[in-house]
PDB file of C-alpha atoms in Angstrom:
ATOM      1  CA  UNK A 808     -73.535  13.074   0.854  1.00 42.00           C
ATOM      2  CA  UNK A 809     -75.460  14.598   3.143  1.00 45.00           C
ATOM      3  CA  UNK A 810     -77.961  13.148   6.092  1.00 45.00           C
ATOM      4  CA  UNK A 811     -81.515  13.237   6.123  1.00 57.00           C
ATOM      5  CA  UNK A 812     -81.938  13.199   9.853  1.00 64.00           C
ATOM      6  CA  UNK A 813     -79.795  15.289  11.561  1.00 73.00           C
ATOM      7  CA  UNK A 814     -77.481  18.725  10.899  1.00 80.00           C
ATOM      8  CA  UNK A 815     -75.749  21.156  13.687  1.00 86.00           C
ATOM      9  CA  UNK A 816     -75.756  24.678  12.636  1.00 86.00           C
ATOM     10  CA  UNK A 817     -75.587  28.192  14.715  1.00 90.00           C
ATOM     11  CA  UNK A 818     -77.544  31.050  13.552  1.00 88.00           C
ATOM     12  CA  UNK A 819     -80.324  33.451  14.610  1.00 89.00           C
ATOM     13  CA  UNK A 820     -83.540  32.206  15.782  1.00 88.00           C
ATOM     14  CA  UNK A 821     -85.319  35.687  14.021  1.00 90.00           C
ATOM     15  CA  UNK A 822     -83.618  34.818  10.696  1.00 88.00           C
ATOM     16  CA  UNK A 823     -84.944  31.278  10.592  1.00 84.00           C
ATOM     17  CA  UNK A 824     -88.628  32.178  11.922  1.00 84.00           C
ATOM     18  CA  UNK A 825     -88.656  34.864   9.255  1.00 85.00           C
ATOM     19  CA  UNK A 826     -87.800  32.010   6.398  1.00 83.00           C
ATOM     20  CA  UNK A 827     -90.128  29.428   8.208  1.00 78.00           C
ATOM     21  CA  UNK A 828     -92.721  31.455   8.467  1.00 78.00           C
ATOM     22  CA  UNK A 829     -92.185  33.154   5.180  1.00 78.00           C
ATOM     23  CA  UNK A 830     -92.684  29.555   3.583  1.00 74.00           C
ATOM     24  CA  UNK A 831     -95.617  28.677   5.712  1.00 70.00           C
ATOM     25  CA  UNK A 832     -97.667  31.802   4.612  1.00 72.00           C
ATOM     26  CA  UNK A 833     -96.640  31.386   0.705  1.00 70.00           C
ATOM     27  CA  UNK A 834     -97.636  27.718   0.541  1.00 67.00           C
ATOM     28  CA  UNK A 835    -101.698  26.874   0.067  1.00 63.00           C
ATOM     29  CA  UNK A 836    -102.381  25.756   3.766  1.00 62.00           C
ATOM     30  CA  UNK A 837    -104.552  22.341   2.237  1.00 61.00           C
ATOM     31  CA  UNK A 838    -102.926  20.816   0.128  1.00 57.00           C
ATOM     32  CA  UNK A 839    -103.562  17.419  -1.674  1.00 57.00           C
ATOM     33  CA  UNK A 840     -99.439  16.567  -1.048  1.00 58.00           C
ATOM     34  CA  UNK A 841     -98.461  18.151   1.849  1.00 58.00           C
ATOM     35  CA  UNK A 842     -94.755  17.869   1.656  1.00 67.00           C
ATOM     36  CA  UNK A 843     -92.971  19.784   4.583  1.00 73.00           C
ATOM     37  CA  UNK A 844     -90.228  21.704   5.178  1.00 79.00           C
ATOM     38  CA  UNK A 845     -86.844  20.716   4.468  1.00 84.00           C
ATOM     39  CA  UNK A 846     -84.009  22.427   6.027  1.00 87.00           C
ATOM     40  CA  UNK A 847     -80.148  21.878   4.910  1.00 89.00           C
ATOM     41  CA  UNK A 848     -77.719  23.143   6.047  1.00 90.00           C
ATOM     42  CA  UNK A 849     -74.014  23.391   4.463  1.00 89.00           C
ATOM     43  CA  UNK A 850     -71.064  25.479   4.770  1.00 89.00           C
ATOM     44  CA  UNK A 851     -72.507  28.914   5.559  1.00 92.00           C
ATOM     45  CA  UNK A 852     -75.706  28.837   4.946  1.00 91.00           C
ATOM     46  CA  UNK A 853     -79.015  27.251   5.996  1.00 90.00           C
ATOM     47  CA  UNK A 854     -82.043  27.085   3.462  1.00 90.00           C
ATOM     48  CA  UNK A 855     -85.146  26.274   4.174  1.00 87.00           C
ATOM     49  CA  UNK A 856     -87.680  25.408   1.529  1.00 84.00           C
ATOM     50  CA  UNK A 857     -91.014  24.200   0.641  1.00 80.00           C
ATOM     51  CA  UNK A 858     -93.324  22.778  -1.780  1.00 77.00           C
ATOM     52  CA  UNK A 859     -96.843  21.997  -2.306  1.00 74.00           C
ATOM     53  CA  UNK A 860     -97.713  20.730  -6.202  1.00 71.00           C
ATOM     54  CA  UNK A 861     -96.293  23.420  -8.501  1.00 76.00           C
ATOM     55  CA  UNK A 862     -95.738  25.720  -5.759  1.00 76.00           C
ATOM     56  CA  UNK A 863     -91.759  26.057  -3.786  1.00 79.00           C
ATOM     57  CA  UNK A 864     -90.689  29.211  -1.486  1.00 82.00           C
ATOM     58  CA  UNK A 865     -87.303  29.086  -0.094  1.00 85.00           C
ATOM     59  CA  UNK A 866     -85.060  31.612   1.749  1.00 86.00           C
ATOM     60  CA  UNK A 867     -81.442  31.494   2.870  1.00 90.00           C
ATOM     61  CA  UNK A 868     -80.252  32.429   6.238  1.00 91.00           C
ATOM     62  CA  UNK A 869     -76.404  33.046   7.234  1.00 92.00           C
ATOM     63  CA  UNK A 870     -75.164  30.827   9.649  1.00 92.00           C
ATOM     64  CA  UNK A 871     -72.002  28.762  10.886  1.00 92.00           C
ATOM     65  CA  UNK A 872     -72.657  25.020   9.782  1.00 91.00           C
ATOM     66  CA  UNK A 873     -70.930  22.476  12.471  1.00 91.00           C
ATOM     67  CA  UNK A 874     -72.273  19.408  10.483  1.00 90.00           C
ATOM     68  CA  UNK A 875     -73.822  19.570   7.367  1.00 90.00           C
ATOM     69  CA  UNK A 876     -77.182  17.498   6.573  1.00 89.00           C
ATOM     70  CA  UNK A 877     -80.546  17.902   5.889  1.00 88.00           C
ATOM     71  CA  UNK A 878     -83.716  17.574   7.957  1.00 85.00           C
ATOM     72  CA  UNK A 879     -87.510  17.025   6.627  1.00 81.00           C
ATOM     73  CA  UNK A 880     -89.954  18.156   9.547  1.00 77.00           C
ATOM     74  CA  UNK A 881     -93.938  16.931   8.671  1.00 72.00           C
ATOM     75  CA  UNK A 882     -96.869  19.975   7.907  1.00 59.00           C
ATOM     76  CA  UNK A 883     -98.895  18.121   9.552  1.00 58.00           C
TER      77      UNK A 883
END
């Protein structure tokens, strides 16, 4: 099982501002839910995804997982 609060991962910061930003344009910005962004992170990969209502972007980025979890950070 895998934490909500913390994860270590390497990996480039331009592949994860690409998928963060990616979700934060293709999500409504107002939203009656906002949910947030949750990253995870396991084995070589880090996703990050998003979801507002019927609405969910993700994208994958390569990196080298130290410890696996999962992280929520708050739209707003």
């Amino acid at each position: 099982m895998t934490s909500l609060e913390s994860l270590e991962l390497t990996a480039s910061a331009a592949a994860l501002a690409r998928a963060a930003s990616r979700a934060d344009r293709l999500l409504p910005t107002r939203a009656l839910r906002p949910s947030g962004v949750l990253i995870s992170a396991a084995g070589a990969t880090v996703r990050v995804c998003a979801a507002e209502d019927d609405t969910a972007v993700w994208g994958d980025v390569a990196a080298t997982v130290h410890v696996a979890g999962d992280v929520l950070v708050g739209r707003r």
